[in-house]
Short mmCIF file of C-alpha atoms and ligand atoms in Angstrom, two decimals:
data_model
loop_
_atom_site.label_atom_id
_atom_site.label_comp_id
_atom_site.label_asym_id
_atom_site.label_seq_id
_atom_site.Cartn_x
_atom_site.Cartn_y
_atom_site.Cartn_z
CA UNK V 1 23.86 34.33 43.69
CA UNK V 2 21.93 31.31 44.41
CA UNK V 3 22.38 27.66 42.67
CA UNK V 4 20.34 27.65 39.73
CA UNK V 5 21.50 31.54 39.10
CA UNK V 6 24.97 30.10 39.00
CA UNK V 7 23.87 26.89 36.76
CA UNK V 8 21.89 28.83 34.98
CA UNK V 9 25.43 31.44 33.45
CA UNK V 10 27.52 28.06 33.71
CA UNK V 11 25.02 26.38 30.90
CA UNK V 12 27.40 26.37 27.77
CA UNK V 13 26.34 28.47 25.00
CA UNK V 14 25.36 27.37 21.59
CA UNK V 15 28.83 28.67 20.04
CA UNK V 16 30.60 27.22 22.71
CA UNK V 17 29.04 23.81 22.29
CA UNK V 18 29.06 24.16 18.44
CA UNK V 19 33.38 24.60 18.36
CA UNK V 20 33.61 21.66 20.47
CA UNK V 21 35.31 18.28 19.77
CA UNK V 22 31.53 16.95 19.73
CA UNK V 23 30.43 20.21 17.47
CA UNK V 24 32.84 20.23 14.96
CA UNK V 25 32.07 16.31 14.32
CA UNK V 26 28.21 16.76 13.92
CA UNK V 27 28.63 19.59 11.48
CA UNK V 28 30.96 17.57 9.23
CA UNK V 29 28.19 14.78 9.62
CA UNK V 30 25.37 16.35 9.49
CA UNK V 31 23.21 19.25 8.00
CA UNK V 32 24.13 21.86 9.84
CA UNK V 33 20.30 23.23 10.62
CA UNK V 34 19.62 19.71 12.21
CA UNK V 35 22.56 20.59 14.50
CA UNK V 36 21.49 24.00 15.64
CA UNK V 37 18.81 23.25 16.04
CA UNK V 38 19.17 20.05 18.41
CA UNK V 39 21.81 22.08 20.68
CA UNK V 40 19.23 24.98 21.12
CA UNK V 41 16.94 22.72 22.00
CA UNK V 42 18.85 20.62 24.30
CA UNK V 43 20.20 24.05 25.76
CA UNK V 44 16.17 24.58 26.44
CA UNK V 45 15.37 21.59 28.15
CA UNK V 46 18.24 21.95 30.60
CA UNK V 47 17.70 25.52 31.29
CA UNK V 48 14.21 24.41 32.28
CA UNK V 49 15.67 21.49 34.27
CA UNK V 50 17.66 23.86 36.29
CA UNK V 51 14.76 25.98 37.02
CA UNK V 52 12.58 23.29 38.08
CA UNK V 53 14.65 21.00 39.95
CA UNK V 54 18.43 22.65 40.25
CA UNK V 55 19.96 20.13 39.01
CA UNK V 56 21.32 18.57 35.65
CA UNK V 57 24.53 17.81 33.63
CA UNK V 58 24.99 20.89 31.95
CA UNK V 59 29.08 19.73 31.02
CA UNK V 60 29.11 19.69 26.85
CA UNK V 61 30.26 16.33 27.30
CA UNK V 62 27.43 15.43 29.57
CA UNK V 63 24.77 17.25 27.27
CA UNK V 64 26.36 15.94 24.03
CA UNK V 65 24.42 12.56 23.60
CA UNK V 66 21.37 13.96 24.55
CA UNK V 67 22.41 16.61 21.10
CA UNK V 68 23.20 13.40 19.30
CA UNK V 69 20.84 11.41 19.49
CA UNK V 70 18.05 14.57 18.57
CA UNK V 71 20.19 15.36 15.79
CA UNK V 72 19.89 11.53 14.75
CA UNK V 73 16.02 11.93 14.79
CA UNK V 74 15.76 15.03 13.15
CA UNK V 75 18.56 13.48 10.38
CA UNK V 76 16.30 10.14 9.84
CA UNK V 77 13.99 9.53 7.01
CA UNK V 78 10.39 9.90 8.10
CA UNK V 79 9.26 7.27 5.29
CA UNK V 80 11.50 4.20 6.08
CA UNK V 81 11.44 0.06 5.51
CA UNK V 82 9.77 -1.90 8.20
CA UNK V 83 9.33 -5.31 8.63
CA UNK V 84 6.13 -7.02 8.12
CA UNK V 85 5.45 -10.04 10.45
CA UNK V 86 1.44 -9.29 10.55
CA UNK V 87 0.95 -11.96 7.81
CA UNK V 88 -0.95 -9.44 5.64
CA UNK V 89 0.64 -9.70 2.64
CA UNK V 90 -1.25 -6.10 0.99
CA UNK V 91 -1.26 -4.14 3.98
CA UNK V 92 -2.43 -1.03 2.92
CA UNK V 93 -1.33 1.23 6.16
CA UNK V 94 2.52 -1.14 5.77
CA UNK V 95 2.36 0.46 1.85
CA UNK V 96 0.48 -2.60 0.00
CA UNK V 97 2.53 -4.47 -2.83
CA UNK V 98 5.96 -4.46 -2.48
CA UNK V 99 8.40 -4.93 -5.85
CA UNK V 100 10.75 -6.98 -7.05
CA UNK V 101 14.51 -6.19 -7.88
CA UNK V 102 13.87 -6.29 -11.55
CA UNK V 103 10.96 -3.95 -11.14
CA UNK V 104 12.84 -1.53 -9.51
CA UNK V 105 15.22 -1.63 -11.87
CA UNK V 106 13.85 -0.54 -14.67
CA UNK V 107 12.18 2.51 -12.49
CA UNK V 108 16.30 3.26 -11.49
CA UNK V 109 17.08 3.28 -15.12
CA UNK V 110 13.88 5.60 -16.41
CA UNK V 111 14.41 8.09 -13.60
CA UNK V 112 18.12 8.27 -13.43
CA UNK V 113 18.23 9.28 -17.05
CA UNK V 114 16.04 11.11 -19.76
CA UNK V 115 13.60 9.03 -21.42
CA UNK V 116 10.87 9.03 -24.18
CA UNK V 117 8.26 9.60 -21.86
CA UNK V 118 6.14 12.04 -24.01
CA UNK V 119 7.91 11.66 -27.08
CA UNK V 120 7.69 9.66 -30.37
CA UNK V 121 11.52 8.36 -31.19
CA UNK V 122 9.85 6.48 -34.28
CA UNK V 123 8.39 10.28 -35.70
CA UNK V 124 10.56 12.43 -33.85
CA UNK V 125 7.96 14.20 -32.43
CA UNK V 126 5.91 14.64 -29.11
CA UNK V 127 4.55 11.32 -28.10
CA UNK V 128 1.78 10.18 -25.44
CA UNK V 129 2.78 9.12 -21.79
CA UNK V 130 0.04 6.67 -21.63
CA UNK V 131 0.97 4.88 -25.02
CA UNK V 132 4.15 2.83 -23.31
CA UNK V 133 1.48 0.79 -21.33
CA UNK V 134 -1.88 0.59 -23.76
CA UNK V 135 0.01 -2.31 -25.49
CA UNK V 136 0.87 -4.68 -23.25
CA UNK V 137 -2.91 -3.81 -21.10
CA UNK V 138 -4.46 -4.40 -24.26
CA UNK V 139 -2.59 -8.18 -24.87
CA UNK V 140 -2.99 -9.35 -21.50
CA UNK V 141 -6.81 -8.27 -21.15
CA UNK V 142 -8.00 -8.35 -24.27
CA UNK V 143 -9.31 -4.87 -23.93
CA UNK V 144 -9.41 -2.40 -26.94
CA UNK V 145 -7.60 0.21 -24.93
CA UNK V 146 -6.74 1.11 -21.43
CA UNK V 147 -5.12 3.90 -19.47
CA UNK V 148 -3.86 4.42 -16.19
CA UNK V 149 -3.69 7.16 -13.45
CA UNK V 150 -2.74 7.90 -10.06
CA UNK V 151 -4.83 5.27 -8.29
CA UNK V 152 -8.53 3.07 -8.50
CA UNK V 153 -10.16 6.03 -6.35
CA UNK V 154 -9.20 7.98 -9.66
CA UNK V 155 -10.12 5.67 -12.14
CA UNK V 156 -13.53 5.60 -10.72
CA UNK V 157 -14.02 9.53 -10.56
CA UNK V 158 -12.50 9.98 -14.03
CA UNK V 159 -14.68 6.97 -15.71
CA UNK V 160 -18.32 8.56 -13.92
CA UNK V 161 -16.61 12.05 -14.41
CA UNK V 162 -16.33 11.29 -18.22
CA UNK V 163 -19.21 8.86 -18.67
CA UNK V 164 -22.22 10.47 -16.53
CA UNK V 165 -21.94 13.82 -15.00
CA UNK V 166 -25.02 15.22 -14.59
CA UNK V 167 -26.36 12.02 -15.32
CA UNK V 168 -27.54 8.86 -13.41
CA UNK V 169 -25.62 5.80 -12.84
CA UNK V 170 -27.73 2.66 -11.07
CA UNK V 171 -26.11 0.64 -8.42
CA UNK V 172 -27.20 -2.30 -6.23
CA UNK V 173 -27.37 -1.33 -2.41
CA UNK V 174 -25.69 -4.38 -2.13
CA UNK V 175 -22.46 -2.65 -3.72
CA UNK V 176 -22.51 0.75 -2.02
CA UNK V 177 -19.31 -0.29 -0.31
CA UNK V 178 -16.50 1.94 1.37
CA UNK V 179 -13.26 0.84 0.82
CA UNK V 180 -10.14 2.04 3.40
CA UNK V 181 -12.44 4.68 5.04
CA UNK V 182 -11.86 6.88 2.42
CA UNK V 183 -13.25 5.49 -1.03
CA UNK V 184 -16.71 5.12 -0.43
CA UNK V 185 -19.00 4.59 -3.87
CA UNK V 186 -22.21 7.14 -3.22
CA UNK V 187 -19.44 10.12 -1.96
CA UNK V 188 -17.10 9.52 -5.11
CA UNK V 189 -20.47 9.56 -7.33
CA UNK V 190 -21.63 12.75 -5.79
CA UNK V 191 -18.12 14.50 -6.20
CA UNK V 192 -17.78 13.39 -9.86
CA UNK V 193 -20.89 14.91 -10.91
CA UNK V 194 -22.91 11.55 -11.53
CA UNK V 195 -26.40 11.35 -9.91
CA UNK V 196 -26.44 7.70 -8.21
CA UNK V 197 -29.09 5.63 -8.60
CA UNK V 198 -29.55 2.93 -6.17
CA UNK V 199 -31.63 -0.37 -6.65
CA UNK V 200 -32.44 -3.61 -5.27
CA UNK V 201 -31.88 -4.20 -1.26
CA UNK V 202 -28.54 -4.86 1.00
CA UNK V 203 -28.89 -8.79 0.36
CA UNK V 204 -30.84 -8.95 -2.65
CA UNK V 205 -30.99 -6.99 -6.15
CA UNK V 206 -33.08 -8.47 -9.12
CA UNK V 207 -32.40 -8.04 -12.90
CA UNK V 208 -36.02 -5.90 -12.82
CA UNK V 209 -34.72 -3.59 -10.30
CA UNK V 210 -31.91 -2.43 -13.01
CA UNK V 211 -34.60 -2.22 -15.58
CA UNK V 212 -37.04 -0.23 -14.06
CA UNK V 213 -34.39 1.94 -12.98
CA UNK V 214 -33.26 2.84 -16.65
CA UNK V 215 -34.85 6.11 -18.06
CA UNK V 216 -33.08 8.54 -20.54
CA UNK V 217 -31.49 10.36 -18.05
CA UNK V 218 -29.13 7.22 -17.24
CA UNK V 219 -25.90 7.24 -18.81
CA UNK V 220 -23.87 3.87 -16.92
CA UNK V 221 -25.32 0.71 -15.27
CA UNK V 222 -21.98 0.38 -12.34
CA UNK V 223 -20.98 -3.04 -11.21
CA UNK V 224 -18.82 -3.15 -7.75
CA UNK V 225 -16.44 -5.99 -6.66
CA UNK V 226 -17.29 -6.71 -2.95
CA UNK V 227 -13.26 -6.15 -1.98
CA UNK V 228 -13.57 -6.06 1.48
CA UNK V 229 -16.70 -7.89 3.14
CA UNK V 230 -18.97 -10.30 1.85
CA UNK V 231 -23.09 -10.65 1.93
CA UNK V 232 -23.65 -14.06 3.02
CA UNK V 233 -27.62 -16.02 3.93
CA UNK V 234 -30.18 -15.13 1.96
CA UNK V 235 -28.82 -13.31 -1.40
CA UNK V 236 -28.97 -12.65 -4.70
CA UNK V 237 -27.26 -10.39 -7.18
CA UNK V 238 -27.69 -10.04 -11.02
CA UNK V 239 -24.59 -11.49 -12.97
CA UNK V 240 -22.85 -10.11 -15.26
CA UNK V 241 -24.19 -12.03 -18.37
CA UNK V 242 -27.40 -10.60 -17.41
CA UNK V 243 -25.90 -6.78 -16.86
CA UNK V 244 -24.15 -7.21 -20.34
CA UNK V 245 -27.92 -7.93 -22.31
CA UNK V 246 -29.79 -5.24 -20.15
CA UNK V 247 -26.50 -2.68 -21.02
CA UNK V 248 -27.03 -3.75 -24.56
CA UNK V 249 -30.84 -3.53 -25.20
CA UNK V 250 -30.96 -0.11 -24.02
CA UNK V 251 -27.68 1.06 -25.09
CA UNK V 252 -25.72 1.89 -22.09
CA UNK V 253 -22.35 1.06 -20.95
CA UNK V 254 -21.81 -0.83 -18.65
CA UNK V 255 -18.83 -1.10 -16.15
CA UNK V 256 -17.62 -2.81 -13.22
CA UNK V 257 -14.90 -1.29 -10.65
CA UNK V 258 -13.00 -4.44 -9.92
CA UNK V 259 -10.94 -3.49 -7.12
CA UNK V 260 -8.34 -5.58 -7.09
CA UNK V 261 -7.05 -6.43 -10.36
CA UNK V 262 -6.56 -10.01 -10.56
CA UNK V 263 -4.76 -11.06 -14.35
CA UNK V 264 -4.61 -14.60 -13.04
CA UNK V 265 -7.16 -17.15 -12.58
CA UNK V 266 -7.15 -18.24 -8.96
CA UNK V 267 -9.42 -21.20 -8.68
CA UNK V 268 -6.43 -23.62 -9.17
CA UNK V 269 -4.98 -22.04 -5.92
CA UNK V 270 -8.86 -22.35 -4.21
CA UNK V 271 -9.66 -18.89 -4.90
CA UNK V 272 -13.64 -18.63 -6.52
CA UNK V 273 -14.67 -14.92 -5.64
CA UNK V 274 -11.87 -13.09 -7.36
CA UNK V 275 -12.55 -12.93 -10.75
CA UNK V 276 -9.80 -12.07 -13.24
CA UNK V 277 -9.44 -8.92 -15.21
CA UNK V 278 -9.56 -11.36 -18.71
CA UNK V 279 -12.30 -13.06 -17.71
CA UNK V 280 -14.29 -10.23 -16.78
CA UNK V 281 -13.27 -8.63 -20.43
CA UNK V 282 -14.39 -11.72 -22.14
CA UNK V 283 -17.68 -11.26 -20.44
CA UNK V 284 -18.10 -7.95 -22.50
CA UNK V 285 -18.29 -5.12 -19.45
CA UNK V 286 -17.36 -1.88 -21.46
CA UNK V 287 -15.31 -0.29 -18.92
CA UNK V 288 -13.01 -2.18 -15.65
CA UNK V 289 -11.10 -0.57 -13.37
CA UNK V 290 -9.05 -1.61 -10.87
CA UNK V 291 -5.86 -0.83 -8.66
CA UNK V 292 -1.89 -1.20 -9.58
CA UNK V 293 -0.74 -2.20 -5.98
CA UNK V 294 -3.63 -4.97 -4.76
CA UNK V 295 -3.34 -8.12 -6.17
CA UNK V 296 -1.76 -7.23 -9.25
CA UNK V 297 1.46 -6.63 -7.12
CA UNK V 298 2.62 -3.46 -8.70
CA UNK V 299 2.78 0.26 -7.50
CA UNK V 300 0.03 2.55 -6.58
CA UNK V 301 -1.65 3.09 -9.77
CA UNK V 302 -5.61 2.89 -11.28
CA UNK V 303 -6.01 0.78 -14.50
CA UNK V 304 -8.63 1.68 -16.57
CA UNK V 305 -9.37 -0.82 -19.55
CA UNK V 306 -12.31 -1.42 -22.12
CA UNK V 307 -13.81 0.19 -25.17
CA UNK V 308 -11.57 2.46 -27.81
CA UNK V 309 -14.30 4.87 -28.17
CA UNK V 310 -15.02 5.33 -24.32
CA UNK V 311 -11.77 5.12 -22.87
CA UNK V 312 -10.73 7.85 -25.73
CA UNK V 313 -13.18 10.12 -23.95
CA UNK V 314 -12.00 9.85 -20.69
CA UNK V 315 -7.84 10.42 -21.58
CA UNK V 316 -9.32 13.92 -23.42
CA UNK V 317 -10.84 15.08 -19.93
CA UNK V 318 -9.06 17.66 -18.33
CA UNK V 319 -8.98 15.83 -15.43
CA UNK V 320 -7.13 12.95 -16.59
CA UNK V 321 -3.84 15.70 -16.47
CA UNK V 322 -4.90 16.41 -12.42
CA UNK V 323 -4.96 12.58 -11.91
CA UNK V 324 -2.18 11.22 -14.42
CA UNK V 325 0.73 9.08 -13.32
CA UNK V 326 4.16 10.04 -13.47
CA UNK V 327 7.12 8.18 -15.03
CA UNK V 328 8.66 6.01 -11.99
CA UNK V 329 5.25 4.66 -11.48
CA UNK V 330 4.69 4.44 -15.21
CA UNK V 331 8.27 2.48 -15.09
CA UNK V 332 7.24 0.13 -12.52
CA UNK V 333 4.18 -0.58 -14.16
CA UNK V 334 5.41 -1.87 -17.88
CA UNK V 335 7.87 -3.75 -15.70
CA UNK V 336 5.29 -5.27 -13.73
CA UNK V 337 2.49 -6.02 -16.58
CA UNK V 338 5.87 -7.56 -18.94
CA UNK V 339 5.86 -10.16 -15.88
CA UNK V 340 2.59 -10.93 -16.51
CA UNK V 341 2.64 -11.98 -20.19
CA UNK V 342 3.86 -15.43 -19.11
CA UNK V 343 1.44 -15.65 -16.39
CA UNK V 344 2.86 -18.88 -15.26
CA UNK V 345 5.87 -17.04 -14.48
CA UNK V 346 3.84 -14.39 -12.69
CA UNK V 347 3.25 -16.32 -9.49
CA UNK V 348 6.95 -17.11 -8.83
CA UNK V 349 8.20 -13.22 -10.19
CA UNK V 350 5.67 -10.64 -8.22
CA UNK V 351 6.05 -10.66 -4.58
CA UNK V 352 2.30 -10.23 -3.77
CA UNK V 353 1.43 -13.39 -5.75
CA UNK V 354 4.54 -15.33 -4.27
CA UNK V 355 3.66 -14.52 -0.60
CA UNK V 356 0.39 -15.46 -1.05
CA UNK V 357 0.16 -18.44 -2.78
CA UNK V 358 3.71 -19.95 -1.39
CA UNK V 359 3.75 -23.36 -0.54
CA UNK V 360 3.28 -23.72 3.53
CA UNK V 361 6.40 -25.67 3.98
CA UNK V 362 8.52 -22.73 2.78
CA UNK V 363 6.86 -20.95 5.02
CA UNK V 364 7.37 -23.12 7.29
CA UNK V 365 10.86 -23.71 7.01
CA UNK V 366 11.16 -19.64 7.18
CA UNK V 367 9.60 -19.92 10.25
CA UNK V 368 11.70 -22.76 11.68
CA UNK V 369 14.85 -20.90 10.85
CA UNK V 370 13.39 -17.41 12.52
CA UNK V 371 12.56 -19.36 15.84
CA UNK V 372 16.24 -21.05 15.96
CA UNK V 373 17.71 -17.81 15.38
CA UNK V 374 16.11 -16.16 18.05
CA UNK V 375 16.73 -19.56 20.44
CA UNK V 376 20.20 -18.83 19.75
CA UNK V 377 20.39 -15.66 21.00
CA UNK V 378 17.41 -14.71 23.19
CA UNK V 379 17.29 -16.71 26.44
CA UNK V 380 14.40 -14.77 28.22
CA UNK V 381 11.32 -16.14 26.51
CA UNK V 382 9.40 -19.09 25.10
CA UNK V 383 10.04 -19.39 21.51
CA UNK V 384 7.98 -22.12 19.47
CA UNK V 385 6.61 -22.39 15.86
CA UNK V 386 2.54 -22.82 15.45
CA UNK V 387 0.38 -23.19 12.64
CA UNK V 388 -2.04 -19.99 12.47
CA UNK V 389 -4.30 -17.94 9.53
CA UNK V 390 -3.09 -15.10 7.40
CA UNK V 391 -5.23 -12.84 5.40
CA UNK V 392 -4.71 -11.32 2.04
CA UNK V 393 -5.35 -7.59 2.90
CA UNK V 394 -6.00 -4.42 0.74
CA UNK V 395 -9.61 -5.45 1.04
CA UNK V 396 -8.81 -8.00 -1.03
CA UNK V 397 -10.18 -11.88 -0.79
CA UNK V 398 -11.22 -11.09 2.76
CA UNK V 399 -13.13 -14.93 2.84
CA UNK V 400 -9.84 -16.43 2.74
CA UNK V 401 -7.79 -17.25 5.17
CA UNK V 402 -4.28 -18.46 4.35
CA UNK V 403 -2.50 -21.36 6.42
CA UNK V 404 0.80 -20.05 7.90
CA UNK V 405 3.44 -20.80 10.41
CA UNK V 406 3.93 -18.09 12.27
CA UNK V 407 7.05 -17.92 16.06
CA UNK V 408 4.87 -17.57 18.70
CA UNK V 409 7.08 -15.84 21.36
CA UNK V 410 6.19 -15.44 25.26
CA UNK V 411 8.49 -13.36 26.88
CA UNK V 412 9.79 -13.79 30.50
CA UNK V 413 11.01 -10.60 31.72
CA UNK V 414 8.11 -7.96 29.74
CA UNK V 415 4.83 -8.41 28.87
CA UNK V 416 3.99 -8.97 25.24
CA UNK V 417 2.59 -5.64 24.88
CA UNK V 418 5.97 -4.35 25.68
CA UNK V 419 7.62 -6.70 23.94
CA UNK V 420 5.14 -5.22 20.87
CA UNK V 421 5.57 -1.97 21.05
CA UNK V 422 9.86 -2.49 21.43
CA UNK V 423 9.55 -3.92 18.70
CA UNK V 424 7.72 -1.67 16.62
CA UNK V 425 10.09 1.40 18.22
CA UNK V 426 13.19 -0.49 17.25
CA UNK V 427 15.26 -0.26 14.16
CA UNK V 428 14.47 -1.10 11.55
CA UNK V 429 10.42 -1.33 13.05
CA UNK V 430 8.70 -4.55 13.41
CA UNK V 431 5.56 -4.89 12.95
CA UNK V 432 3.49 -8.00 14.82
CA UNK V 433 0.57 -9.12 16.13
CA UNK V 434 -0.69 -10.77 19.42
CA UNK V 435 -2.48 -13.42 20.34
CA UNK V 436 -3.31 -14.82 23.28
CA UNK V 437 -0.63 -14.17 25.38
CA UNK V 438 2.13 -14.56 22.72
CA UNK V 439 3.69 -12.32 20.03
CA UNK V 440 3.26 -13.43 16.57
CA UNK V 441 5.63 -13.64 13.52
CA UNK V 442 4.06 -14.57 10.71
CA UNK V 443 6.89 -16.11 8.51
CA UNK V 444 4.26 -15.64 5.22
CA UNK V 445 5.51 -11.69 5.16
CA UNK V 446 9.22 -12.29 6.01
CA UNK V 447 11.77 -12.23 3.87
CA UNK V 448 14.68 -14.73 3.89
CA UNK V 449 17.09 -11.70 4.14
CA UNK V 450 15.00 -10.24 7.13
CA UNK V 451 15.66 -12.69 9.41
CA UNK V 452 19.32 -11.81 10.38
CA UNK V 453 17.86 -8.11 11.65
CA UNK V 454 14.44 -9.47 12.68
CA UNK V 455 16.79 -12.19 15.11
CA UNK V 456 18.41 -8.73 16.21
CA UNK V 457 15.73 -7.01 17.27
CA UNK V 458 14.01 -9.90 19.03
CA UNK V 459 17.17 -10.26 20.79
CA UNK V 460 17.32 -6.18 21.73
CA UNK V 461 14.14 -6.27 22.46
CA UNK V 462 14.21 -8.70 25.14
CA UNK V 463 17.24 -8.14 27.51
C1 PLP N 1 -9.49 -0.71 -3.35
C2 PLP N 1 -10.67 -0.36 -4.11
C3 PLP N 1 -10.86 0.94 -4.59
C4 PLP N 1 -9.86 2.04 -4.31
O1 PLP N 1 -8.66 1.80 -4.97
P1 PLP N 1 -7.33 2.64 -4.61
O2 PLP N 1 -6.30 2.08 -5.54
O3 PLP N 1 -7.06 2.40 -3.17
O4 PLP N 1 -7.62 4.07 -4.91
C5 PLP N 1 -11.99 1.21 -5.31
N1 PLP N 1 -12.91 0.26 -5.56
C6 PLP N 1 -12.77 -1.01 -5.11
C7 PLP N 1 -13.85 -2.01 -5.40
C8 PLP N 1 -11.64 -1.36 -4.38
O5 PLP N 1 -11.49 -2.61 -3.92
#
């Protein structure tokens, strides 16, 4: 019998591994299916060790925290909390909004008991989902009634769904925008069943090109919110004043897919091009829609809002059922809109708003006491505070850049690539950017009780 014969009837067994010291532990630890299954495959990889290169640990001992630590990965949550130090504040890959304690709260409370969800406590009787939310919509926006489903993408293919299948809907080229790489305008208008309609040119669309447009097969005029880029030089687009008399002379709604959702006014904070929710209401659109987790700060979620009669049409499609929301997102949401009736309050209660429009000395001083912290601990690296741009993400207010601080740190020992992508792998992940030669922390996305771990991982990260 030659070496890796012998090796190869020496390599423990999965029983034999399994009533070990190390075997009985995992199972009282762990599922027992993760466990079998990481022996077997540790088993594997040794048996092809032996056969390759004759020679490996095959002692349980020697194999057990290879088992472990496979076990580990197979016991971890695939969707898990990171650490955001791009800056972005709605990072749509990083999950977009995040909530606030007293959001989540109420969504703990809704979903860890029965609730009136569907059901009428007043009559005793079945009620509507959609009724715990038309209220407060309605007194923030000033709309005659609203609904909501499972996201914007939704709200859009319900409304043309509802409003103009088999019917045309005109739309500047200068709107025909993809959003995220998979919401783009003419492909959601061809799956809903509405015949699009386009007019005007990529910079420039006049009022005539809507009205020559109009013929009695066209059932909605469509107004798009630029979210993510911006036409700048020589253009022109029709406002809405002029939209609303066109919409009205020849008796068809008209409605404008807002994107982002704004309920504040932003121009005291420097921000012109996003135009609020209200203020597009008060302009006399018919139907809005826009998303729950861009900069309205709450969960993933499309808001539709705007006339009784029309948005009565769309909650008795069928396909408001395929696309409605359920009740921890419908929990989140009245949480999250009750923040906004005192919309001074809004700012300082909804994380979104808060990270955005913090003052830059708090951010500041965040970043201050992330760069001592890791000064402290991590010896190996140039660590210094600079001044630097965030953006607001989620395709939303992409013109703006945001001052920030953000810890520039140059490592000694790594590159910053390496120094990136420890991070990233570490635990819990961070998530940074580089530039120049340095790694960037953007203190605008980190939370006061991040630091502790962030200063952690730095501090594993560069040994
Ligand atoms: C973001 C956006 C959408 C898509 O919204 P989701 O909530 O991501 O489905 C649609 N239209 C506009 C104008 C947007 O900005």
């Amino acid at each position: 019998m030659n070496k890796k014969q012998k090796l190869l009837q020496e390599l423990p067994s999965v029983d034999e591994i399994l009533k070990s010291r190390d075997g009985t532990r995992w199972c009282s630890t762990y599922h027992r299916r993760f466990v079998l299954k990481a022996i077997r495959e540790i088993i594997e990889i040794r048996r092809k060790e032996i056969i390759e290169v004759s020679s490996t640990d095959i002692s349980i001992e020697g194999m057990a925290k290879d088992i472990e630590a496979r076990i580990q990965k197979l016991s971890a949550f695939s969707l898990q909390p990171l650490i955001n130090a791009t800056g972005i504040v709605i990072h749509t890959n990083l999950g977009r909004s995040i909530l606030s304690e007293k959001i989540l709260e109420n969504v703990k409370k809704v979903s860890e008991n029965y609730s009136n969800l569907e059901y009428n406590i007043e009559e005793g009787k079945r009620g509507k989902r959609y009724a715990h939310i038309t209220g407060l919509l309605r007194e923030i926006t000033g709309a005659e009634s609203a609904l909501i489903v499972n996201n914007n993408a939704a709200a859009v293919f319900l409304s043309l769904s509802t409003l103009a299948k088999g019917k045309e809907v005109i739309v500047s080229r200068g709107e025909l925008v993809e959003i995220g790489g998979s919401f783009r305008v003419p492909d959601i208008m061809a799956s809903s069943g509405a015949i699009l309609r386009e007019v005007g040119a990529t910079n420039k669309t006049h009022l005539r090109d809507y009205k020559s447009a109009i013929n009695e097969n066209t059932a909605l005029i469509l107004k798009v919110h630029q979210s993510n880029f911006r036409i700048t030089g020589f253009t022109e687009d029709v406002s809405i004043e002029e939209l609303k008399k066109l919409s009205e002379k020849y008796n068809i709604p008209l409605m404008y897919d807002l994107g982002s959702g704004c309920m504040i006014d932003l121009r005291p904070y420097g921000v012109y091009s996003e135009p609020s929710v209200q203020e597009i209401m008060k302009s006399g659109v018919d139907i809005i829609t826009f998303s729950g987790d861009k900069l309205l700060g709450g969960p993933q979620g499309g808001v539709i809002v705007g006339r009784k009669e029309l948005v009565e049409r769309m909650q008795k499609n069928p396909l408001t059922r395929a696309v409605r929301i359920d009740k921890l997102t419908l929990a989140a949401f009245e949480a999250v809109l009750m923040e906004y009736v005192d919309l001074e309050k809004a700012i300082e209660n909804i994380p979104t708003l808060n990270m955005l429009f913090q003052k830059p000395e708090t951010i500041k001083e965040r970043a201050n006491k992330i760069a001592s912290g890791i000064k402290r601990h991590v010896k190996n690296a140039e660590v210094e505070v600079v001044s630097d741009k965030s953006k607001a993400g989620g395709g939303s207010l992409p013109e703006m850049d945001f001052p920030t601080f953000a810890v520039a740190i140059k490592p000694k020992g790594i590159s910053v690539n390496e120094l990136e992508e420890r991070l990233r792998k570490g635990t819990p992940p961070v998530i940074a950017r580089i530039k120049d030669d340095s790694l960037l922390l953007d203190a605008r996305t980190i939370r006061s009780r991040e630091i502790e771990e962030l200063v952690k991982g730095v501090n594993a990260a560069i040994y």
